XYZ file of C-alpha atoms in Angstrom:
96
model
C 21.652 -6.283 54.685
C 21.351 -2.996 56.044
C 18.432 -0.678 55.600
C 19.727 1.538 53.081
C 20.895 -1.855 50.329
C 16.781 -2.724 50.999
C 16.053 0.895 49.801
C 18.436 0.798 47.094
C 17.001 -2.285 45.462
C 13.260 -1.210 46.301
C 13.950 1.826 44.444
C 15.633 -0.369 41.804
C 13.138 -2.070 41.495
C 10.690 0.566 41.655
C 12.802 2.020 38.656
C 12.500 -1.265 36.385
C 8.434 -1.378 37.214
C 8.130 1.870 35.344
C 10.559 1.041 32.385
C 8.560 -2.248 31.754
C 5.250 0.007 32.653
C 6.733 2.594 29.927
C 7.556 0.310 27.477
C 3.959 -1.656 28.033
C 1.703 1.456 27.589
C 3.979 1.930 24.087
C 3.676 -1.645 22.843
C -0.446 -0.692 23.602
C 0.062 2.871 21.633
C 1.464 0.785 19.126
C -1.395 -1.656 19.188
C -4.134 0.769 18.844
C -2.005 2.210 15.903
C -1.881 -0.387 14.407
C -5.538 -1.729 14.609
C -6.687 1.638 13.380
C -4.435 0.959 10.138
C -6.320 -2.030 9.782
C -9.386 -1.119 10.249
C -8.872 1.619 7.440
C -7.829 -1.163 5.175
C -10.697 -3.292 5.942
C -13.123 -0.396 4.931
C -10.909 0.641 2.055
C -10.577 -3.615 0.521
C -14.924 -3.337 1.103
C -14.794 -0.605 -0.754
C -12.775 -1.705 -3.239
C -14.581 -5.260 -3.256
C -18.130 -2.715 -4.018
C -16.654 -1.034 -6.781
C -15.653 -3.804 -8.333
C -18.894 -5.424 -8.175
C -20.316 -2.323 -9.754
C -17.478 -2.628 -12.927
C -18.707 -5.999 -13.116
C -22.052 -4.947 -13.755
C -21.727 -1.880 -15.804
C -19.305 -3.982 -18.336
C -21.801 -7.201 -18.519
C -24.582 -4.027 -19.428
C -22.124 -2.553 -22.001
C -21.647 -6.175 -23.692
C -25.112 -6.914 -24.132
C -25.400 -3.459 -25.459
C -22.817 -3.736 -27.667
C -23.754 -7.033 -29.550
C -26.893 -6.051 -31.784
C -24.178 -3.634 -32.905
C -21.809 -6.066 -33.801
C -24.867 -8.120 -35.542
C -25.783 -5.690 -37.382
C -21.874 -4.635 -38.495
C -21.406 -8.399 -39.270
C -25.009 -8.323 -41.401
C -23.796 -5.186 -43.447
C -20.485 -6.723 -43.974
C -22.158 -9.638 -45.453
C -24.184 -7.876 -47.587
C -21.604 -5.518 -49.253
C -19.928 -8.647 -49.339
C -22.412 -10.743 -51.783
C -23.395 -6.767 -53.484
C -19.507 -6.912 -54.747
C -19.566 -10.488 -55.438
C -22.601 -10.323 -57.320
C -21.534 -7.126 -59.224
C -18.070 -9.612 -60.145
C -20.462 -12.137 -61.573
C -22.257 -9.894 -63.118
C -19.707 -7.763 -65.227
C -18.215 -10.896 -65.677
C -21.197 -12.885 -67.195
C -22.091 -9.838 -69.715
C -18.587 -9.261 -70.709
C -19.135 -12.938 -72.571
């Protein structure tokens, strides 16, 4: 082998080195991308996971707000209830 087929595949060599360097320091780009995309998704699914927590509180206060109300709607409805069953009985007892 002469001295200018050694420089030849030195310098093809040389020239495959910085391809695989090239594509490396993309592939570690692409990492770093791609770790940043998950990190936003991390914080987003915590904040997500917060919020819901707080909905899950607000609507447990909001039900045990709303039921005196619907005691007090079923109460009423009752009562009209026996008022128009007892005004039936009576019309109904002094028509005889």
């Amino acid at each position: 082998m002469g001295e200018e087929d050694r420089k030849s595949r030195l310098q093809q060599k040389q020239e495959e080195v910085e391809e695989v360097k090239g594509i490396m320091l993309d592939n570690m780009k692409k990492a770093d991308e791609r770790s940043g995309k998950l990190n936003d998704l991390e914080q987003q699914a915590e904040d997500l996971l917060e919020k819901g927590k707080m909905f899950e509180k607000t609507t447990r206060k909001l039900k045990k707000q709303e039921m005196p109300y619907k005691k007090i709607l079923i109460a009423l409805g009752v009562v009209a209830g026996l008022i128009v069953v007892g005004i039936i009985i009576f019309f109904s007892v002094n028509r005889h």
